[in-house]
mmCIF file of C-alpha atoms in Angstrom:
data_model
loop_
_atom_site.group_PDB
_atom_site.id
_atom_site.type_symbol
_atom_site.label_atom_id
_atom_site.label_comp_id
_atom_site.label_asym_id
_atom_site.label_seq_id
_atom_site.Cartn_x
_atom_site.Cartn_y
_atom_site.Cartn_z
ATOM 1 C CA MET A 1 41.489 -0.574 -22.062
ATOM 2 C CA THR A 2 39.102 2.517 -23.363
ATOM 3 C CA GLY A 3 39.580 4.855 -20.687
ATOM 4 C CA TYR A 4 35.490 5.234 -20.356
ATOM 5 C CA ARG A 5 34.237 5.646 -17.264
ATOM 6 C CA THR A 6 30.780 3.005 -16.816
ATOM 7 C CA VAL A 7 27.234 3.929 -14.810
ATOM 8 C CA VAL A 8 25.274 1.405 -14.968
ATOM 9 C CA ILE A 9 21.493 2.587 -14.973
ATOM 10 C CA THR A 10 18.356 0.666 -14.262
ATOM 11 C CA GLY A 11 15.292 2.085 -15.968
ATOM 12 C CA ALA A 12 16.926 4.157 -18.224
ATOM 13 C CA GLY A 13 14.798 3.715 -21.310
ATOM 14 C CA ARG A 14 12.481 6.406 -20.006
ATOM 15 C CA GLY A 15 11.786 8.912 -16.986
ATOM 16 C CA LEU A 16 14.630 10.465 -14.809
ATOM 17 C CA GLY A 17 16.800 7.131 -15.755
ATOM 18 C CA LEU A 18 16.756 8.080 -19.417
ATOM 19 C CA ALA A 19 17.103 11.368 -19.031
ATOM 20 C CA SER A 20 20.415 10.436 -16.912
ATOM 21 C CA ALA A 21 21.725 8.278 -19.096
ATOM 22 C CA SER A 22 21.236 10.701 -22.059
ATOM 23 C CA TYR A 23 23.090 13.302 -19.892
ATOM 24 C CA LEU A 24 26.091 11.377 -18.642
ATOM 25 C CA TYR A 25 26.560 9.729 -22.012
ATOM 26 C CA ALA A 26 26.713 13.659 -23.846
ATOM 27 C CA ARG A 27 29.457 13.849 -20.621
ATOM 28 C CA GLY A 28 31.490 11.069 -21.964
ATOM 29 C CA TRP A 29 30.050 8.429 -19.588
ATOM 30 C CA ARG A 30 29.819 4.711 -20.656
ATOM 31 C CA VAL A 31 25.788 4.389 -19.791
ATOM 32 C CA VAL A 32 24.441 0.828 -19.568
ATOM 33 C CA ALA A 33 21.002 0.981 -20.087
ATOM 34 C CA ALA A 34 19.985 -2.262 -17.567
ATOM 35 C CA VAL A 35 16.303 -2.338 -18.590
ATOM 36 C CA ARG A 36 13.264 -4.762 -19.600
ATOM 37 C CA ASN A 37 13.019 -3.511 -22.646
ATOM 38 C CA VAL A 38 16.587 -3.322 -24.454
ATOM 39 C CA GLU A 39 15.338 -2.322 -28.053
ATOM 40 C CA ALA A 40 12.435 -0.057 -26.907
ATOM 41 C CA ALA A 41 15.386 1.308 -24.607
ATOM 42 C CA LEU A 42 18.339 2.062 -27.399
ATOM 43 C CA ALA A 43 16.226 3.531 -29.588
ATOM 44 C CA ALA A 44 14.993 5.650 -26.529
ATOM 45 C CA LEU A 45 18.711 6.558 -25.594
ATOM 46 C CA ARG A 46 20.095 7.034 -29.752
ATOM 47 C CA GLU A 47 16.819 9.400 -30.498
ATOM 48 C CA ALA A 48 18.012 11.407 -27.328
ATOM 49 C CA THR A 49 21.493 11.742 -27.605
ATOM 50 C CA GLY A 50 22.210 10.869 -31.888
ATOM 51 C CA ALA A 51 24.609 7.816 -30.925
ATOM 52 C CA ALA A 52 25.214 5.569 -33.741
ATOM 53 C CA ASP A 53 23.910 2.085 -33.187
ATOM 54 C CA ASP A 54 27.360 0.405 -32.696
ATOM 55 C CA ASP A 55 29.027 2.808 -30.407
ATOM 56 C CA PRO A 56 30.746 1.210 -27.775
ATOM 57 C CA ARG A 57 29.590 3.998 -25.280
ATOM 58 C CA LEU A 58 26.319 2.921 -25.099
ATOM 59 C CA VAL A 59 25.043 -0.836 -23.690
ATOM 60 C CA GLY A 60 22.096 -2.242 -23.363
ATOM 61 C CA VAL A 61 21.003 -5.192 -21.049
ATOM 62 C CA ARG A 62 18.351 -6.880 -20.304
ATOM 63 C CA LEU A 63 17.350 -6.801 -16.613
ATOM 64 C CA ASP A 64 13.992 -8.370 -14.698
ATOM 65 C CA LEU A 65 14.478 -6.825 -11.286
ATOM 66 C CA LEU A 66 10.987 -9.421 -10.233
ATOM 67 C CA ASP A 67 13.192 -12.393 -11.867
ATOM 68 C CA GLN A 68 16.556 -13.819 -9.542
ATOM 69 C CA ARG A 69 17.536 -15.707 -12.796
ATOM 70 C CA SER A 70 17.857 -12.544 -14.872
ATOM 71 C CA VAL A 71 19.670 -10.766 -12.452
ATOM 72 C CA GLU A 72 22.513 -12.878 -12.537
ATOM 73 C CA THR A 73 22.201 -12.926 -15.981
ATOM 74 C CA ALA A 74 22.399 -9.104 -16.164
ATOM 75 C CA ALA A 75 25.250 -8.698 -13.662
ATOM 76 C CA ALA A 76 27.379 -11.270 -15.872
ATOM 77 C CA THR A 77 26.460 -10.007 -18.958
ATOM 78 C CA VAL A 78 27.705 -6.651 -17.725
ATOM 79 C CA ARG A 79 30.914 -8.007 -16.958
ATOM 80 C CA ASP A 80 31.694 -9.328 -19.655
ATOM 81 C CA LEU A 81 30.607 -6.205 -21.699
ATOM 82 C CA THR A 82 32.291 -3.535 -19.960
ATOM 83 C CA GLY A 83 34.477 -5.297 -16.645
ATOM 84 C CA THR A 84 33.488 -3.641 -12.936
ATOM 85 C CA PRO A 85 31.519 -0.201 -13.518
ATOM 86 C CA GLU A 86 32.397 2.250 -11.150
ATOM 87 C CA VAL A 87 28.833 3.348 -10.613
ATOM 88 C CA LEU A 88 26.200 1.625 -10.164
ATOM 89 C CA VAL A 89 22.610 3.356 -10.063
ATOM 90 C CA HIS A 90 18.707 1.770 -8.872
ATOM 91 C CA ASN A 91 16.479 4.418 -10.572
ATOM 92 C CA ALA A 92 14.080 1.620 -11.441
ATOM 93 C CA GLY A 93 10.358 1.760 -10.085
ATOM 94 C CA ILE A 94 6.998 1.943 -10.308
ATOM 95 C CA ALA A 95 3.973 3.236 -8.665
ATOM 96 C CA ALA A 96 0.743 2.109 -7.611
ATOM 97 C CA ALA A 97 -1.545 4.233 -5.584
ATOM 98 C CA GLY A 98 -4.459 3.166 -2.692
ATOM 99 C CA MET A 99 -5.313 3.045 0.796
ATOM 100 C CA VAL A 100 -3.472 0.112 2.365
ATOM 101 C CA GLU A 101 -7.261 -1.568 3.049
ATOM 102 C CA GLU A 102 -7.498 -1.516 -0.888
ATOM 103 C CA THR A 103 -3.670 -2.790 -2.206
ATOM 104 C CA PRO A 104 -3.278 -6.504 -2.444
ATOM 105 C CA MET A 105 -0.591 -8.665 -0.874
ATOM 106 C CA ASP A 106 1.209 -8.608 -4.321
ATOM 107 C CA LEU A 107 1.526 -5.564 -5.540
ATOM 108 C CA TRP A 108 3.259 -5.123 -1.668
ATOM 109 C CA GLN A 109 5.153 -8.216 -2.957
ATOM 110 C CA LYS A 110 6.183 -7.058 -6.399
ATOM 111 C CA MET A 111 6.946 -3.690 -4.876
ATOM 112 C CA PHE A 112 9.329 -4.846 -2.550
ATOM 113 C CA ALA A 113 10.826 -6.724 -5.661
ATOM 114 C CA THR A 114 11.516 -3.488 -8.126
ATOM 115 C CA HIS A 115 12.389 -1.014 -5.158
ATOM 116 C CA LEU A 116 14.587 -3.282 -2.997
ATOM 117 C CA PHE A 117 15.150 -6.876 -3.269
ATOM 118 C CA GLY A 118 16.051 -6.719 -7.142
ATOM 119 C CA PRO A 119 18.894 -3.698 -6.243
ATOM 120 C CA VAL A 120 20.439 -6.039 -3.413
ATOM 121 C CA ALA A 121 20.397 -9.113 -5.539
ATOM 122 C CA LEU A 122 22.034 -6.577 -8.480
ATOM 123 C CA THR A 123 24.231 -5.318 -6.146
ATOM 124 C CA ARG A 124 25.002 -8.381 -4.580
ATOM 125 C CA ALA A 125 26.735 -9.823 -8.142
ATOM 126 C CA LEU A 126 28.203 -6.970 -8.884
ATOM 127 C CA LEU A 127 30.511 -5.881 -5.556
ATOM 128 C CA PRO A 128 32.824 -8.274 -5.625
ATOM 129 C CA GLY A 129 34.189 -6.803 -9.124
ATOM 130 C CA MET A 130 34.370 -3.495 -7.621
ATOM 131 C CA ARG A 131 35.814 -4.642 -3.956
ATOM 132 C CA ALA A 132 38.435 -5.579 -6.194
ATOM 133 C CA ALA A 133 39.057 -2.236 -7.920
ATOM 134 C CA GLY A 134 39.261 -0.733 -4.412
ATOM 135 C CA ALA A 135 36.567 1.709 -6.354
ATOM 136 C CA GLY A 136 33.265 2.594 -6.895
ATOM 137 C CA ARG A 137 30.043 4.318 -6.187
ATOM 138 C CA ILE A 138 26.343 2.885 -5.362
ATOM 139 C CA VAL A 139 23.259 5.316 -6.264
ATOM 140 C CA LEU A 140 20.119 5.034 -4.205
ATOM 141 C CA ILE A 141 17.399 7.265 -6.039
ATOM 142 C CA SER A 142 14.506 7.463 -3.217
ATOM 143 C CA SER A 143 11.567 9.594 -3.019
ATOM 144 C CA ALA A 144 9.709 12.135 -0.487
ATOM 145 C CA GLY A 145 7.541 8.381 0.112
ATOM 146 C CA GLY A 146 10.982 7.093 1.015
ATOM 147 C CA VAL A 147 11.333 9.685 3.635
ATOM 148 C CA ARG A 148 7.625 10.360 5.633
ATOM 149 C CA GLY A 149 5.047 7.661 5.400
ATOM 150 C CA MET A 150 2.565 9.313 2.477
ATOM 151 C CA PRO A 151 -0.816 8.105 2.841
ATOM 152 C CA ALA A 152 -2.696 6.101 -0.501
ATOM 153 C CA ILE A 153 0.411 5.090 -1.599
ATOM 154 C CA ALA A 154 1.958 3.384 1.147
ATOM 155 C CA ALA A 155 3.151 -0.033 -0.652
ATOM 156 C CA TYR A 156 5.611 2.908 -2.911
ATOM 157 C CA SER A 157 6.068 4.814 0.400
ATOM 158 C CA ALA A 158 7.671 1.795 2.528
ATOM 159 C CA ALA A 159 10.078 -0.022 0.426
ATOM 160 C CA LYS A 160 11.238 3.348 -0.550
ATOM 161 C CA GLY A 161 12.364 4.085 3.230
ATOM 162 C CA ALA A 162 13.601 0.295 3.237
ATOM 163 C CA LEU A 163 15.273 1.050 0.336
ATOM 164 C CA GLU A 164 17.480 4.096 2.475
ATOM 165 C CA ARG A 165 17.327 2.027 5.583
ATOM 166 C CA TRP A 166 19.999 -0.749 3.114
ATOM 167 C CA GLY A 167 21.558 2.021 2.114
ATOM 168 C CA GLU A 168 22.331 3.296 5.271
ATOM 169 C CA ALA A 169 23.724 -0.553 6.248
ATOM 170 C CA LEU A 170 25.426 -1.001 2.927
ATOM 171 C CA ALA A 171 27.471 1.825 3.443
ATOM 172 C CA GLY A 172 29.043 0.985 6.663
ATOM 173 C CA GLU A 173 29.537 -2.514 5.541
ATOM 174 C CA VAL A 174 31.369 -1.387 1.542
ATOM 175 C CA ALA A 175 32.890 2.242 2.940
ATOM 176 C CA PRO A 176 36.331 0.109 4.336
ATOM 177 C CA PHE A 177 36.710 -1.311 0.270
ATOM 178 C CA GLY A 178 36.140 1.924 -0.911
ATOM 179 C CA ILE A 179 32.876 1.938 -2.077
ATOM 180 C CA GLY A 180 30.445 4.689 -1.198
ATOM 181 C CA VAL A 181 26.763 4.941 -1.572
ATOM 182 C CA THR A 182 24.816 7.746 -2.602
ATOM 183 C CA VAL A 183 20.876 8.603 -1.684
ATOM 184 C CA LEU A 184 19.341 11.082 -3.692
ATOM 185 C CA VAL A 185 16.014 11.823 -2.547
ATOM 186 C CA THR A 186 13.665 13.033 -5.557
ATOM 187 C CA GLY A 187 10.808 15.800 -5.376
ATOM 188 C CA VAL A 188 8.097 16.068 -7.730
ATOM 189 C CA PHE A 189 9.225 14.899 -11.558
ATOM 190 C CA ASP A 190 8.074 15.533 -14.934
ATOM 191 C CA THR A 191 7.729 11.915 -15.890
ATOM 192 C CA GLU A 192 4.906 9.395 -16.789
ATOM 193 C CA ILE A 193 5.423 7.730 -13.138
ATOM 194 C CA ILE A 194 3.045 10.434 -11.789
ATOM 195 C CA THR A 195 1.137 10.867 -14.178
ATOM 196 C CA ASP A 196 -2.185 8.206 -14.623
ATOM 197 C CA SER A 197 -1.240 5.655 -17.402
ATOM 198 C CA GLY A 198 2.284 5.685 -15.289
ATOM 199 C CA THR A 199 0.693 4.865 -11.873
ATOM 200 C CA THR A 200 -1.101 1.227 -11.110
ATOM 201 C CA SER A 201 -4.117 2.329 -9.796
ATOM 202 C CA PHE A 202 -6.019 0.500 -7.488
ATOM 203 C CA ARG A 203 -8.578 3.442 -5.449
ATOM 204 C CA ASP A 204 -11.844 3.240 -4.578
ATOM 205 C CA PHE A 205 -13.966 6.835 -5.544
ATOM 206 C CA THR A 206 -16.951 4.767 -4.195
ATOM 207 C CA GLY A 207 -15.512 3.796 -0.759
ATOM 208 C CA PRO A 208 -15.185 4.283 2.615
ATOM 209 C CA TYR A 209 -12.390 6.373 1.584
ATOM 210 C CA ARG A 210 -13.969 8.123 -1.217
ATOM 211 C CA HIS A 211 -12.901 12.042 0.583
ATOM 212 C CA LEU A 212 -9.397 11.166 1.586
ATOM 213 C CA HIS A 213 -8.996 9.752 -2.020
ATOM 214 C CA THR A 214 -10.464 13.028 -3.565
ATOM 215 C CA SER A 215 -8.207 15.423 -2.207
ATOM 216 C CA ILE A 216 -5.179 13.794 -2.404
ATOM 217 C CA ASP A 217 -6.167 13.476 -5.770
ATOM 218 C CA ARG A 218 -7.080 16.618 -6.775
ATOM 219 C CA ARG A 219 -3.917 18.199 -4.494
ATOM 220 C CA GLY A 220 -1.498 16.079 -6.651
ATOM 221 C CA ARG A 221 -2.659 16.906 -9.609
ATOM 222 C CA ALA A 222 -1.679 20.762 -8.883
ATOM 223 C CA ALA A 223 1.577 19.179 -7.965
ATOM 224 C CA MET A 224 1.821 18.312 -10.963
ATOM 225 C CA LYS A 225 1.743 21.348 -13.055
ATOM 226 C CA ILE A 226 4.529 23.124 -10.831
ATOM 227 C CA ALA A 227 6.993 19.495 -11.283
ATOM 228 C CA ASN A 228 10.659 19.423 -11.910
ATOM 229 C CA ALA A 229 12.011 18.962 -15.518
ATOM 230 C CA PRO A 230 14.308 15.739 -16.028
ATOM 231 C CA GLU A 231 16.870 17.444 -17.089
ATOM 232 C CA LYS A 232 17.330 19.049 -13.072
ATOM 233 C CA PHE A 233 17.549 15.520 -11.740
ATOM 234 C CA ALA A 234 20.071 14.148 -14.642
ATOM 235 C CA ALA A 235 22.224 16.880 -13.552
ATOM 236 C CA ALA A 236 22.371 16.627 -9.852
ATOM 237 C CA LEU A 237 22.597 12.592 -10.233
ATOM 238 C CA ALA A 238 25.664 13.508 -12.260
ATOM 239 C CA ALA A 239 27.129 15.619 -10.033
ATOM 240 C CA ALA A 240 27.080 13.008 -7.635
ATOM 241 C CA LEU A 241 28.773 10.499 -9.524
ATOM 242 C CA ASP A 242 31.489 12.390 -8.257
ATOM 243 C CA ASP A 243 30.952 12.202 -4.202
ATOM 244 C CA ARG A 244 33.853 11.041 -2.397
ATOM 245 C CA GLY A 245 32.407 10.442 1.163
ATOM 246 C CA PRO A 246 31.499 7.056 2.616
ATOM 247 C CA TYR A 247 27.538 7.950 2.874
ATOM 248 C CA LEU A 248 25.761 10.838 1.212
ATOM 249 C CA ARG A 249 22.399 12.085 1.090
ATOM 250 C CA ARG A 250 20.650 14.536 -1.109
ATOM 251 C CA ALA A 251 17.926 16.106 -1.916
ATOM 252 C CA VAL A 252 17.093 16.870 -5.334
ATOM 253 C CA GLY A 253 14.203 19.872 -5.949
ATOM 254 C CA ALA A 254 13.223 22.463 -3.853
ATOM 255 C CA ASP A 255 10.218 21.020 -2.400
ATOM 256 C CA ALA A 256 12.295 17.536 -1.991
ATOM 257 C CA VAL A 257 15.263 20.049 0.008
ATOM 258 C CA SER A 258 12.188 21.612 2.358
ATOM 259 C CA LEU A 259 10.750 18.264 3.528
ATOM 260 C CA LEU A 260 14.381 16.891 4.174
ATOM 261 C CA VAL A 261 15.043 19.971 6.157
ATOM 262 C CA SER A 262 11.262 19.859 8.002
ATOM 263 C CA ASN A 263 11.703 16.599 9.063
ATOM 264 C CA ARG A 264 15.381 16.964 9.959
ATOM 265 C CA LEU A 265 13.818 19.535 12.557
ATOM 266 C CA LEU A 266 10.166 19.390 13.471
ATOM 267 C CA PRO A 267 9.093 16.397 15.526
ATOM 268 C CA ALA A 268 7.103 13.399 14.077
ATOM 269 C CA ARG A 269 3.673 14.530 15.316
ATOM 270 C CA ALA A 270 4.316 18.292 13.908
ATOM 271 C CA MET A 271 5.095 16.715 10.656
ATOM 272 C CA HIS A 272 2.283 14.008 10.460
ATOM 273 C CA GLN A 273 -0.307 17.076 10.822
ATOM 274 C CA ILE A 274 1.514 19.440 8.254
ATOM 275 C CA ALA A 275 1.235 16.420 5.678
ATOM 276 C CA ARG A 276 -2.497 16.011 6.591
ATOM 277 C CA LEU A 277 -3.156 20.060 6.442
ATOM 278 C CA ALA A 278 -1.156 19.698 2.390
ATOM 279 C CA MET A 279 -3.163 16.730 1.098
ATOM 280 C CA GLY A 280 -6.723 18.127 2.997
ATOM 281 C CA LEU A 281 -7.599 15.241 4.796
ATOM 282 C CA PRO A 282 -9.901 14.890 7.412
ATOM 283 C CA ARG A 283 -8.504 15.171 11.407
ATOM 284 C CA PHE A 284 -8.227 12.348 13.856
ATOM 285 C CA ARG A 285 -11.424 10.578 14.740
ATOM 286 C CA ALA A 286 -13.449 13.187 12.287
ATOM 287 C CA MET A 287 -15.004 9.863 10.109
ATOM 288 C CA ALA A 288 -15.692 7.834 13.191
ATOM 289 C CA ALA A 289 -18.689 6.575 14.217
ATOM 290 C CA SER A 290 -20.141 8.231 17.278
ATOM 291 C CA ARG A 291 -19.679 6.120 20.565
ATOM 292 C CA THR A 292 -23.752 6.401 20.562
ATOM 293 C CA HIS A 293 -24.031 5.571 17.036
ATOM 294 C CA LYS A 294 -22.678 2.379 18.163
ATOM 295 C CA GLU A 295 -24.589 1.424 20.882
ATOM 296 C CA ALA A 296 -27.257 2.050 19.114
ATOM 297 C CA SER A 297 -26.590 -0.237 16.105
ATOM 298 C CA SER A 298 -25.812 -3.049 18.776
ATOM 299 C CA ASN A 299 -28.938 -2.973 20.536
ATOM 300 C CA HIS A 300 -30.779 -2.904 17.960
ATOM 301 C CA GLY A 301 -28.776 -6.221 16.589
#
């Protein structure tokens, strides 16, 4: 055997996944990049790491989380090429903006398939080997949207919240077999996913939610200017791979730390108001039509 510790990272071709894969490779890990476009991901990773084309510590596996057959094939390929991995990192994700009224149902389905159903399927396929090894760690990458339901990204927020609840349940199931689960709650990081090009937008800036969109968009762009460097996340992930507890939840970034502390100490009503004020949203009923106006409209009808 090679003696390498193997980590499988989904979505390792860009953003936090690319930064993490590069960081871990530099520290002696064998990295399996599970991605949709293997050639592009390996090219990016080789450029970032200086790895040779035939380096056995850098492996690419095609994975489409929306395709069950692709997930099963990817798991089989991982087993054939590297054996049972020590760590599985569910990092792949997509972003979309729009109010619940504006976002189509196929987006919700794609969001849950990417952030929950695909990761569950890949984990199921790799768990037998990890159980047989009696060790391993599964790392789930969550975000502020998984801690609190965030306006204008409800589909993403719901999927990340579901990912966290799955991780909690999974931890109780696999702990007796020596497998641990870590959830990393990320703050805002400087990657493509927070930009216009990395986010699918369903926002209607001329519709009934136009004022909310304008306010949220303005504050979001301000937050992008102080986003954390991806390398900071990579270092935190590397530390998490050495976790020994059955279930751990870590915040990555000062903004994520602040959110987790506030969410633990403050009641839900207070957190709702804090989020509303932070996003510059109108107060309760501020945009509702008055009863008098409704009655007048009814009488004229």
